Amino acid sequence: MTGTTTTPFSAADHRARMERATRAAADAGLAGLLVAPGPDLVWLTGYTPTAITERLTLLVLAPGRDPVLVVPTLEAPDAEHSAAGEVLTLRDWTDGKDPYAVTADLLDGRGRYGISDNTWAMHVLGLQRTLPDSTYAALTEALPMLRAVKDAAEVELLAAAGAAADAAFEEIRKMPFAGRRESDVGHDLAALLRRFGHSQVDFTIVGSGPNGANPHHEVGDRVIRRGDMVVLDFGGLKDGYGSDTTRTVHVGEPTEEERRVHGVVRAAQEAGCQAVRPGVACQEVDRAARAVITDAGYGEYFIHRTGHGIGVTTHEPPYMIEGEELPLVPGMCFSVEPGIYLPGRFGVRIEDIVTVTEDGGRRLNNTTREMVVVD
């Protein structure tokens, strides 16, 4: 087995990303960035170790220095052949040596560093023990927008992932629902995502009837019945970039109330998407969607934020939530997914991924948002 390059970008692309991240660190007053295996390392370098173990792997980015990857000797050949291998200096260490001492030689002993959120605690503590005057800040706090603005190639990868998820929905709506367990439909959704090119399925939420009132129900053994509203929320990674879409279907003909609630959510989702344009604060997207639901009398049943960013992970900054005053910038990509959840009865959610353009927003999901009736 070998380490993997999980995104189709060149060494030049990764060099540019590392340079951008290093400048952002300096602008934030940081001595540099320390990046362990995970989504930040994939985005910056294209490299993922074969297995993430207790052995330290750490990318060190600092102004005025070439990027260095501290890596176990047994994994150095894989790292060297990763997408960014030609623009990284490798500093390998062998079992029996102190990897923190190796890393310390690359750091300012009194510096403050941004460190990737998924860095193991044992590694942070090891660095602190070796350099007791150094300090660290989580990247989501220090540089929350590091990956938020996508370039044109990233947007198109997200669009392709969205199209694949749309294709999965078009197929699942043709299949029988009544008399089958939620887990059966979830299994079909996962298989369809893989059929249409996903290498990784992150979630398949199938919330039928009262289970739909739990936004993160995922799947269970409940047998879907005629008369159920069913929330379908699913996504994963295709070519290293995420999909995430939600449609709510009905098994058989819905009641007038069910149609009304679905219509309110559809109008709220449309309002949120229409609010997307450069310079608008993230919270305005949330406000636009939430106002429609509140005005219809269902405000207390919209119990989560309107959206989240997406990229090499399916949840990342920015967030469409009250209090987030960060302005939208062309290239940002995020979900717009309002919902109404009536406890013990049913839920409705409609979700598209939207990217900010120069003069508005572009949806990356294009299946119907009307009520879909299934068998």
mmCIF file of C-alpha atoms in Angstrom:
data_model
loop_
_atom_site.group_PDB
_atom_site.id
_atom_site.type_symbol
_atom_site.label_atom_id
_atom_site.label_comp_id
_atom_site.label_asym_id
_atom_site.label_seq_id
_atom_site.Cartn_x
_atom_site.Cartn_y
_atom_site.Cartn_z
ATOM 1 C CA MET A 1 0.000 0.000 0.000
ATOM 2 C CA THR A 2 1.113 3.551 -0.641
ATOM 3 C CA GLY A 3 0.208 7.048 0.434
ATOM 4 C CA THR A 4 -2.382 8.647 -1.781
ATOM 5 C CA THR A 5 -2.864 11.778 -3.805
ATOM 6 C CA THR A 6 -6.567 12.417 -3.355
ATOM 7 C CA THR A 7 -7.081 15.592 -5.378
ATOM 8 C CA PRO A 8 -6.315 16.061 -9.077
ATOM 9 C CA PHE A 9 -4.010 19.060 -8.692
ATOM 10 C CA SER A 10 -0.422 19.627 -9.734
ATOM 11 C CA ALA A 11 2.630 20.372 -7.639
ATOM 12 C CA ALA A 12 2.350 23.991 -8.795
ATOM 13 C CA ASP A 13 -1.192 24.170 -7.441
ATOM 14 C CA HIS A 14 -0.066 22.864 -4.075
ATOM 15 C CA ARG A 15 2.929 25.201 -4.033
ATOM 16 C CA ALA A 16 0.580 28.145 -4.551
ATOM 17 C CA ARG A 17 -1.680 26.959 -1.741
ATOM 18 C CA MET A 18 1.221 26.573 0.679
ATOM 19 C CA GLU A 19 2.483 30.051 -0.232
ATOM 20 C CA ARG A 20 -0.981 31.510 0.288
ATOM 21 C CA ALA A 21 -1.339 29.764 3.637
ATOM 22 C CA THR A 22 2.076 30.992 4.765
ATOM 23 C CA ARG A 23 1.180 34.594 3.868
ATOM 24 C CA ALA A 24 -2.119 34.264 5.703
ATOM 25 C CA ALA A 25 -0.285 32.983 8.773
ATOM 26 C CA ALA A 26 2.096 35.949 8.735
ATOM 27 C CA ASP A 27 -0.812 38.374 8.291
ATOM 28 C CA ALA A 28 -2.471 36.787 11.340
ATOM 29 C CA GLY A 29 0.656 37.322 13.424
ATOM 30 C CA LEU A 30 1.606 33.657 13.523
ATOM 31 C CA ALA A 31 5.126 32.284 13.301
ATOM 32 C CA GLY A 32 3.853 29.616 10.937
ATOM 33 C CA LEU A 33 1.490 26.693 10.456
ATOM 34 C CA LEU A 34 1.768 23.074 11.605
ATOM 35 C CA VAL A 35 -0.424 20.660 9.687
ATOM 36 C CA ALA A 36 -0.999 17.017 10.624
ATOM 37 C CA PRO A 37 -2.620 14.372 8.375
ATOM 38 C CA GLY A 38 -6.192 15.300 7.556
ATOM 39 C CA PRO A 39 -8.126 17.587 5.209
ATOM 40 C CA ASP A 40 -5.765 20.564 5.585
ATOM 41 C CA LEU A 41 -2.754 18.431 4.645
ATOM 42 C CA VAL A 42 -4.608 16.969 1.658
ATOM 43 C CA TRP A 43 -5.615 20.447 0.460
ATOM 44 C CA LEU A 44 -2.140 21.896 0.923
ATOM 45 C CA THR A 45 -0.033 19.015 -0.379
ATOM 46 C CA GLY A 46 -2.211 16.295 -1.910
ATOM 47 C CA TYR A 47 -0.631 13.787 0.479
ATOM 48 C CA THR A 48 -2.306 11.377 2.882
ATOM 49 C CA PRO A 49 -0.263 8.764 4.765
ATOM 50 C CA THR A 50 -1.252 5.146 4.201
ATOM 51 C CA ALA A 51 -2.226 4.906 7.864
ATOM 52 C CA ILE A 52 -2.507 7.642 10.463
ATOM 53 C CA THR A 53 -0.744 6.244 13.528
ATOM 54 C CA GLU A 54 1.088 7.482 16.606
ATOM 55 C CA ARG A 55 4.122 8.264 14.436
ATOM 56 C CA LEU A 56 4.382 12.020 13.876
ATOM 57 C CA THR A 57 3.783 13.400 10.381
ATOM 58 C CA LEU A 58 3.703 17.205 10.306
ATOM 59 C CA LEU A 59 3.933 19.867 7.604
ATOM 60 C CA VAL A 60 5.788 22.974 8.767
ATOM 61 C CA LEU A 61 5.080 26.233 6.952
ATOM 62 C CA ALA A 62 6.905 29.391 8.041
ATOM 63 C CA PRO A 63 7.557 32.745 6.335
ATOM 64 C CA GLY A 64 10.949 32.916 4.675
ATOM 65 C CA ARG A 65 11.463 29.136 4.730
ATOM 66 C CA ASP A 66 10.722 26.367 2.288
ATOM 67 C CA PRO A 67 7.915 24.038 3.383
ATOM 68 C CA VAL A 68 9.116 20.978 5.278
ATOM 69 C CA LEU A 69 7.310 17.722 5.895
ATOM 70 C CA VAL A 70 8.424 15.870 9.008
ATOM 71 C CA VAL A 71 7.703 12.239 8.249
ATOM 72 C CA PRO A 72 8.588 8.768 9.573
ATOM 73 C CA THR A 73 11.416 7.247 7.529
ATOM 74 C CA LEU A 74 9.299 4.241 6.553
ATOM 75 C CA GLU A 75 6.718 6.592 4.947
ATOM 76 C CA ALA A 76 9.189 8.969 3.292
ATOM 77 C CA PRO A 77 9.110 7.256 -0.142
ATOM 78 C CA ASP A 78 5.319 7.660 -0.353
ATOM 79 C CA ALA A 79 5.512 11.290 0.697
ATOM 80 C CA GLU A 80 8.227 11.946 -1.863
ATOM 81 C CA HIS A 81 6.001 10.611 -4.630
ATOM 82 C CA SER A 82 2.903 12.573 -3.549
ATOM 83 C CA ALA A 83 1.556 15.437 -5.664
ATOM 84 C CA ALA A 84 3.631 18.010 -3.783
ATOM 85 C CA GLY A 85 6.722 15.875 -3.245
ATOM 86 C CA GLU A 86 8.817 17.948 -5.607
ATOM 87 C CA VAL A 87 8.061 21.174 -3.711
ATOM 88 C CA LEU A 88 8.455 19.789 -0.192
ATOM 89 C CA THR A 89 11.646 19.249 1.740
ATOM 90 C CA LEU A 90 11.376 16.005 3.695
ATOM 91 C CA ARG A 91 12.801 15.707 7.192
ATOM 92 C CA ASP A 92 12.482 12.058 8.149
ATOM 93 C CA TRP A 93 12.956 10.464 11.520
ATOM 94 C CA THR A 94 13.472 6.837 12.484
ATOM 95 C CA ASP A 95 11.881 4.826 15.255
ATOM 96 C CA GLY A 96 13.783 5.365 18.477
ATOM 97 C CA LYS A 97 14.443 9.048 17.785
ATOM 98 C CA ASP A 98 12.435 11.940 19.221
ATOM 99 C CA PRO A 99 10.266 13.375 16.413
ATOM 100 C CA TYR A 100 9.520 16.480 18.469
ATOM 101 C CA ALA A 101 13.206 17.313 18.720
ATOM 102 C CA VAL A 102 13.449 16.918 14.937
ATOM 103 C CA THR A 103 10.493 19.284 14.516
ATOM 104 C CA ALA A 104 11.757 21.752 17.114
ATOM 105 C CA ASP A 105 14.783 22.522 14.948
ATOM 106 C CA LEU A 106 12.365 23.983 12.381
ATOM 107 C CA LEU A 107 10.439 26.188 14.808
ATOM 108 C CA ASP A 108 10.825 29.433 16.703
ATOM 109 C CA GLY A 109 10.965 28.344 20.323
ATOM 110 C CA ARG A 110 8.906 31.373 21.360
ATOM 111 C CA GLY A 111 6.586 31.424 18.368
ATOM 112 C CA ARG A 112 2.842 31.125 18.182
ATOM 113 C CA TYR A 113 1.726 28.606 15.534
ATOM 114 C CA GLY A 114 -1.541 27.741 13.910
ATOM 115 C CA ILE A 115 -2.038 23.987 14.185
ATOM 116 C CA SER A 116 -4.541 21.826 12.337
ATOM 117 C CA ASP A 117 -7.591 20.922 14.390
ATOM 118 C CA ASN A 118 -7.187 17.172 14.022
ATOM 119 C CA THR A 119 -3.603 17.065 15.325
ATOM 120 C CA TRP A 120 -3.407 14.407 18.035
ATOM 121 C CA ALA A 121 -3.176 15.752 21.574
ATOM 122 C CA MET A 122 -0.051 13.645 22.185
ATOM 123 C CA HIS A 123 1.703 15.528 19.381
ATOM 124 C CA VAL A 124 0.666 18.979 20.624
ATOM 125 C CA LEU A 125 1.809 18.045 24.122
ATOM 126 C CA GLY A 126 5.057 16.652 22.750
ATOM 127 C CA LEU A 127 5.810 19.928 20.989
ATOM 128 C CA GLN A 128 4.919 21.928 24.094
ATOM 129 C CA ARG A 129 7.175 19.735 26.209
ATOM 130 C CA THR A 130 10.073 20.214 23.802
ATOM 131 C CA LEU A 131 9.443 23.947 23.269
ATOM 132 C CA PRO A 132 7.767 25.108 26.499
ATOM 133 C CA ASP A 133 7.668 28.764 25.402
ATOM 134 C CA SER A 134 5.833 28.039 22.143
ATOM 135 C CA THR A 135 2.049 28.454 21.863
ATOM 136 C CA TYR A 136 -0.585 27.100 19.492
ATOM 137 C CA ALA A 137 -3.949 28.118 18.055
ATOM 138 C CA ALA A 138 -6.408 25.847 16.256
ATOM 139 C CA LEU A 139 -6.582 26.635 12.538
ATOM 140 C CA THR A 140 -10.361 27.053 12.595
ATOM 141 C CA GLU A 141 -9.842 29.874 15.086
ATOM 142 C CA ALA A 142 -6.621 31.354 13.731
ATOM 143 C CA LEU A 143 -7.357 31.056 9.988
ATOM 144 C CA PRO A 144 -11.003 30.030 9.624
ATOM 145 C CA MET A 145 -11.149 31.071 5.958
ATOM 146 C CA LEU A 146 -7.994 29.233 4.865
ATOM 147 C CA ARG A 147 -9.866 26.866 2.528
ATOM 148 C CA ALA A 148 -13.111 28.821 2.206
ATOM 149 C CA VAL A 149 -12.536 30.564 -1.143
ATOM 150 C CA LYS A 150 -12.287 27.994 -3.932
ATOM 151 C CA ASP A 151 -10.600 28.515 -7.283
ATOM 152 C CA ALA A 152 -12.388 27.734 -10.548
ATOM 153 C CA ALA A 153 -11.095 24.153 -10.701
ATOM 154 C CA GLU A 154 -12.282 23.440 -7.152
ATOM 155 C CA VAL A 155 -15.728 24.870 -7.908
ATOM 156 C CA GLU A 156 -16.057 22.598 -10.913
ATOM 157 C CA LEU A 157 -15.073 19.577 -8.841
ATOM 158 C CA LEU A 158 -17.762 20.530 -6.343
ATOM 159 C CA ALA A 159 -20.208 20.950 -9.242
ATOM 160 C CA ALA A 160 -19.341 17.478 -10.515
ATOM 161 C CA ALA A 161 -19.870 16.012 -7.035
ATOM 162 C CA GLY A 162 -23.203 17.827 -6.835
ATOM 163 C CA ALA A 163 -24.249 16.483 -10.235
ATOM 164 C CA ALA A 164 -23.386 12.958 -9.088
ATOM 165 C CA ALA A 165 -25.525 13.384 -5.972
ATOM 166 C CA ASP A 166 -28.340 14.726 -8.155
ATOM 167 C CA ALA A 167 -28.085 11.621 -10.339
ATOM 168 C CA ALA A 168 -28.376 9.465 -7.221
ATOM 169 C CA PHE A 169 -31.563 11.286 -6.217
ATOM 170 C CA GLU A 170 -33.098 10.856 -9.658
ATOM 171 C CA GLU A 171 -32.562 7.110 -9.333
ATOM 172 C CA ILE A 172 -33.674 6.705 -5.722
ATOM 173 C CA ARG A 173 -36.978 8.467 -6.380
ATOM 174 C CA LYS A 174 -37.841 5.702 -8.880
ATOM 175 C CA MET A 175 -37.402 2.969 -6.268
ATOM 176 C CA PRO A 176 -40.060 1.675 -3.856
ATOM 177 C CA PHE A 177 -40.174 3.203 -0.372
ATOM 178 C CA ALA A 178 -43.318 1.791 1.277
ATOM 179 C CA GLY A 179 -42.684 -1.430 3.160
ATOM 180 C CA ARG A 180 -38.900 -1.039 3.212
ATOM 181 C CA ARG A 181 -36.694 -0.066 6.140
ATOM 182 C CA GLU A 182 -34.928 3.279 6.257
ATOM 183 C CA SER A 183 -31.655 1.349 6.285
ATOM 184 C CA ASP A 184 -32.582 -0.323 2.986
ATOM 185 C CA VAL A 185 -33.090 3.049 1.296
ATOM 186 C CA GLY A 186 -29.883 4.343 2.889
ATOM 187 C CA HIS A 187 -27.984 1.365 1.509
ATOM 188 C CA ASP A 188 -29.376 2.094 -1.950
ATOM 189 C CA LEU A 189 -28.385 5.760 -1.685
ATOM 190 C CA ALA A 190 -24.829 4.854 -0.707
ATOM 191 C CA ALA A 191 -24.579 2.418 -3.624
ATOM 192 C CA LEU A 192 -25.890 5.058 -6.024
ATOM 193 C CA LEU A 193 -23.386 7.656 -4.830
ATOM 194 C CA ARG A 194 -20.589 5.176 -5.479
ATOM 195 C CA ARG A 195 -22.095 4.220 -8.829
ATOM 196 C CA PHE A 196 -21.982 7.863 -9.892
ATOM 197 C CA GLY A 197 -18.354 8.339 -8.917
ATOM 198 C CA HIS A 198 -18.107 8.924 -5.185
ATOM 199 C CA SER A 199 -15.103 7.279 -3.562
ATOM 200 C CA GLN A 200 -16.401 8.016 -0.067
ATOM 201 C CA VAL A 201 -19.934 8.157 1.334
ATOM 202 C CA ASP A 202 -20.077 10.327 4.451
ATOM 203 C CA PHE A 203 -23.758 10.088 5.343
ATOM 204 C CA THR A 204 -27.143 8.862 4.140
ATOM 205 C CA ILE A 205 -29.897 10.332 6.277
ATOM 206 C CA VAL A 206 -33.279 8.695 5.707
ATOM 207 C CA GLY A 207 -35.770 10.164 8.180
ATOM 208 C CA SER A 208 -39.252 8.773 7.647
ATOM 209 C CA GLY A 209 -42.404 9.963 9.378
ATOM 210 C CA PRO A 210 -41.609 11.127 12.931
ATOM 211 C CA ASN A 211 -37.908 10.333 12.439
ATOM 212 C CA GLY A 212 -37.761 13.176 9.924
ATOM 213 C CA ALA A 213 -38.229 15.622 12.797
ATOM 214 C CA ASN A 214 -34.690 14.714 13.938
ATOM 215 C CA PRO A 215 -32.348 16.578 11.528
ATOM 216 C CA HIS A 216 -29.482 14.079 12.027
ATOM 217 C CA HIS A 217 -31.476 10.872 12.365
ATOM 218 C CA GLU A 218 -29.423 9.082 9.652
ATOM 219 C CA VAL A 219 -31.062 5.644 9.181
ATOM 220 C CA GLY A 220 -32.835 3.131 11.378
ATOM 221 C CA ASP A 221 -34.907 -0.022 11.172
ATOM 222 C CA ARG A 222 -38.244 1.777 10.970
ATOM 223 C CA VAL A 223 -40.372 0.470 8.121
ATOM 224 C CA ILE A 224 -41.459 3.280 5.820
ATOM 225 C CA ARG A 225 -45.228 3.515 5.393
ATOM 226 C CA ARG A 226 -47.593 5.075 2.925
ATOM 227 C CA GLY A 227 -48.405 8.560 4.132
ATOM 228 C CA ASP A 228 -44.851 9.193 5.410
ATOM 229 C CA MET A 229 -42.805 12.243 4.644
ATOM 230 C CA VAL A 230 -39.190 11.118 4.136
ATOM 231 C CA VAL A 231 -36.149 13.391 4.479
ATOM 232 C CA LEU A 232 -33.233 12.251 2.273
ATOM 233 C CA ASP A 233 -29.916 13.962 3.060
ATOM 234 C CA PHE A 234 -26.815 12.386 1.580
ATOM 235 C CA GLY A 235 -23.304 13.124 0.402
ATOM 236 C CA GLY A 236 -19.636 12.260 0.394
ATOM 237 C CA LEU A 237 -16.483 12.830 -1.635
ATOM 238 C CA LYS A 238 -15.977 12.551 -5.381
ATOM 239 C CA ASP A 239 -12.462 13.217 -6.694
ATOM 240 C CA GLY A 240 -11.616 14.646 -3.287
ATOM 241 C CA TYR A 241 -14.459 17.189 -3.106
ATOM 242 C CA GLY A 242 -17.773 17.021 -1.303
ATOM 243 C CA SER A 243 -21.428 16.656 -2.130
ATOM 244 C CA ASP A 244 -24.323 17.319 0.237
ATOM 245 C CA THR A 245 -27.947 17.622 -0.832
ATOM 246 C CA THR A 246 -31.340 17.138 0.768
ATOM 247 C CA ARG A 247 -34.721 16.512 -0.763
ATOM 248 C CA THR A 248 -37.900 15.592 1.085
ATOM 249 C CA VAL A 249 -40.241 13.145 -0.636
ATOM 250 C CA HIS A 250 -43.680 11.807 0.272
ATOM 251 C CA VAL A 251 -44.862 8.208 0.070
ATOM 252 C CA GLY A 252 -48.223 8.491 -1.651
ATOM 253 C CA GLU A 253 -50.301 11.646 -1.782
ATOM 254 C CA PRO A 254 -49.495 14.237 0.922
ATOM 255 C CA THR A 255 -52.036 16.101 3.025
ATOM 256 C CA GLU A 256 -52.685 19.808 2.562
ATOM 257 C CA GLU A 257 -50.702 20.557 5.735
ATOM 258 C CA GLU A 258 -47.746 18.544 4.490
ATOM 259 C CA ARG A 259 -47.857 20.380 1.175
ATOM 260 C CA ARG A 260 -48.053 23.702 3.005
ATOM 261 C CA VAL A 261 -45.033 22.972 5.229
ATOM 262 C CA HIS A 262 -43.029 21.733 2.257
ATOM 263 C CA GLY A 263 -43.974 24.903 0.355
ATOM 264 C CA VAL A 264 -42.798 27.109 3.230
ATOM 265 C CA VAL A 265 -39.425 25.351 3.320
ATOM 266 C CA ARG A 266 -39.092 25.596 -0.445
ATOM 267 C CA ALA A 267 -39.794 29.340 -0.309
ATOM 268 C CA ALA A 268 -37.301 29.758 2.543
ATOM 269 C CA GLN A 269 -34.630 27.878 0.632
ATOM 270 C CA GLU A 270 -35.256 30.043 -2.420
ATOM 271 C CA ALA A 271 -34.982 33.201 -0.300
ATOM 272 C CA GLY A 272 -31.689 32.025 1.170
ATOM 273 C CA CYS A 273 -30.257 31.296 -2.268
ATOM 274 C CA GLN A 274 -31.456 34.646 -3.626
ATOM 275 C CA ALA A 275 -29.674 36.440 -0.764
ATOM 276 C CA VAL A 276 -26.281 35.127 -1.927
ATOM 277 C CA ARG A 277 -24.083 37.790 -3.521
ATOM 278 C CA PRO A 278 -20.597 39.217 -2.890
ATOM 279 C CA GLY A 279 -20.260 41.518 0.089
ATOM 280 C CA VAL A 280 -23.347 40.238 1.899
ATOM 281 C CA ALA A 281 -22.671 38.975 5.422
ATOM 282 C CA CYS A 282 -23.068 35.234 5.936
ATOM 283 C CA GLN A 283 -25.762 35.883 8.539
ATOM 284 C CA GLU A 284 -27.950 37.556 5.913
ATOM 285 C CA VAL A 285 -28.399 34.218 4.144
ATOM 286 C CA ASP A 286 -29.610 32.734 7.414
ATOM 287 C CA ARG A 287 -31.863 35.717 8.073
ATOM 288 C CA ALA A 288 -33.454 35.564 4.621
ATOM 289 C CA ALA A 289 -34.360 31.887 4.930
ATOM 290 C CA ARG A 290 -35.382 32.110 8.580
ATOM 291 C CA ALA A 291 -37.690 35.093 8.005
ATOM 292 C CA VAL A 292 -39.858 33.081 5.605
ATOM 293 C CA ILE A 293 -40.274 30.230 8.092
ATOM 294 C CA THR A 294 -40.884 32.588 11.029
ATOM 295 C CA ASP A 295 -43.453 34.622 9.118
ATOM 296 C CA ALA A 296 -45.311 31.385 8.304
ATOM 297 C CA GLY A 297 -45.542 30.578 12.020
ATOM 298 C CA TYR A 298 -42.938 27.795 12.148
ATOM 299 C CA GLY A 299 -39.928 29.725 13.494
ATOM 300 C CA GLU A 300 -39.531 27.593 16.623
ATOM 301 C CA TYR A 301 -39.294 24.476 14.450
ATOM 302 C CA PHE A 302 -36.275 25.657 12.439
ATOM 303 C CA ILE A 303 -33.631 24.476 14.893
ATOM 304 C CA HIS A 304 -30.275 24.703 13.092
ATOM 305 C CA ARG A 305 -28.171 27.128 11.054
ATOM 306 C CA THR A 306 -29.034 27.658 7.415
ATOM 307 C CA GLY A 307 -25.752 26.409 5.987
ATOM 308 C CA HIS A 308 -22.138 25.331 6.209
ATOM 309 C CA GLY A 309 -19.125 25.468 3.921
ATOM 310 C CA ILE A 310 -18.030 22.504 1.826
ATOM 311 C CA GLY A 311 -14.835 21.554 0.021
ATOM 312 C CA VAL A 312 -12.401 18.735 0.766
ATOM 313 C CA THR A 313 -14.664 18.040 3.743
ATOM 314 C CA THR A 314 -18.453 18.118 3.751
ATOM 315 C CA HIS A 315 -18.571 20.524 6.734
ATOM 316 C CA GLU A 316 -16.156 23.469 7.013
ATOM 317 C CA PRO A 317 -16.251 27.284 7.256
ATOM 318 C CA PRO A 318 -17.981 29.555 6.395
ATOM 319 C CA TYR A 319 -21.241 29.103 8.286
ATOM 320 C CA MET A 320 -24.559 30.734 7.423
ATOM 321 C CA ILE A 321 -25.652 31.586 10.953
ATOM 322 C CA GLU A 322 -26.776 34.610 12.942
ATOM 323 C CA GLY A 323 -23.778 36.523 14.251
ATOM 324 C CA GLU A 324 -21.432 35.590 11.383
ATOM 325 C CA GLU A 325 -20.617 38.941 9.812
ATOM 326 C CA LEU A 326 -17.948 37.666 7.428
ATOM 327 C CA PRO A 327 -18.774 38.958 3.936
ATOM 328 C CA LEU A 328 -19.378 36.529 1.111
ATOM 329 C CA VAL A 329 -16.584 36.371 -1.483
ATOM 330 C CA PRO A 330 -16.701 34.882 -5.001
ATOM 331 C CA GLY A 331 -15.560 31.266 -4.772
ATOM 332 C CA MET A 332 -17.057 30.526 -1.372
ATOM 333 C CA CYS A 333 -19.162 27.353 -1.482
ATOM 334 C CA PHE A 334 -21.742 26.396 1.127
ATOM 335 C CA SER A 335 -25.096 24.756 1.727
ATOM 336 C CA VAL A 336 -28.437 26.531 1.964
ATOM 337 C CA GLU A 337 -30.658 24.090 3.868
ATOM 338 C CA PRO A 338 -33.538 25.450 5.921
ATOM 339 C CA GLY A 339 -35.952 23.023 7.520
ATOM 340 C CA ILE A 340 -39.068 22.631 9.625
ATOM 341 C CA TYR A 341 -39.203 19.818 12.193
ATOM 342 C CA LEU A 342 -42.513 18.991 13.872
ATOM 343 C CA PRO A 343 -41.748 16.679 16.837
ATOM 344 C CA GLY A 344 -43.444 13.300 16.699
ATOM 345 C CA ARG A 345 -44.878 14.000 13.252
ATOM 346 C CA PHE A 346 -42.542 14.783 10.343
ATOM 347 C CA GLY A 347 -39.787 17.040 9.059
ATOM 348 C CA VAL A 348 -38.965 18.829 5.812
ATOM 349 C CA ARG A 349 -35.560 20.035 4.618
ATOM 350 C CA ILE A 350 -34.383 21.188 1.189
ATOM 351 C CA GLU A 351 -30.674 21.696 0.545
ATOM 352 C CA ASP A 352 -28.482 22.844 -2.306
ATOM 353 C CA ILE A 353 -24.796 23.682 -2.436
ATOM 354 C CA VAL A 354 -24.333 27.258 -3.660
ATOM 355 C CA THR A 355 -21.173 29.022 -4.817
ATOM 356 C CA VAL A 356 -20.771 32.792 -4.734
ATOM 357 C CA THR A 357 -20.247 34.296 -8.194
ATOM 358 C CA GLU A 358 -19.204 37.810 -9.200
ATOM 359 C CA ASP A 359 -22.802 39.011 -9.187
ATOM 360 C CA GLY A 360 -24.822 36.500 -7.177
ATOM 361 C CA GLY A 361 -24.887 32.776 -6.522
ATOM 362 C CA ARG A 362 -24.890 29.576 -8.532
ATOM 363 C CA ARG A 363 -26.598 26.425 -7.339
ATOM 364 C CA LEU A 364 -24.567 23.239 -7.708
ATOM 365 C CA ASN A 365 -27.620 21.003 -7.213
ATOM 366 C CA ASN A 366 -30.384 21.063 -9.784
ATOM 367 C CA THR A 367 -32.970 18.388 -9.012
ATOM 368 C CA THR A 368 -36.543 19.544 -8.507
ATOM 369 C CA ARG A 369 -37.370 21.279 -5.252
ATOM 370 C CA GLU A 370 -41.083 20.622 -5.688
ATOM 371 C CA MET A 371 -42.805 17.938 -3.642
ATOM 372 C CA VAL A 372 -41.873 14.538 -5.098
ATOM 373 C CA VAL A 373 -44.324 11.696 -4.565
ATOM 374 C CA VAL A 374 -42.795 8.205 -4.398
ATOM 375 C CA ASP A 375 -44.316 4.729 -4.126
#
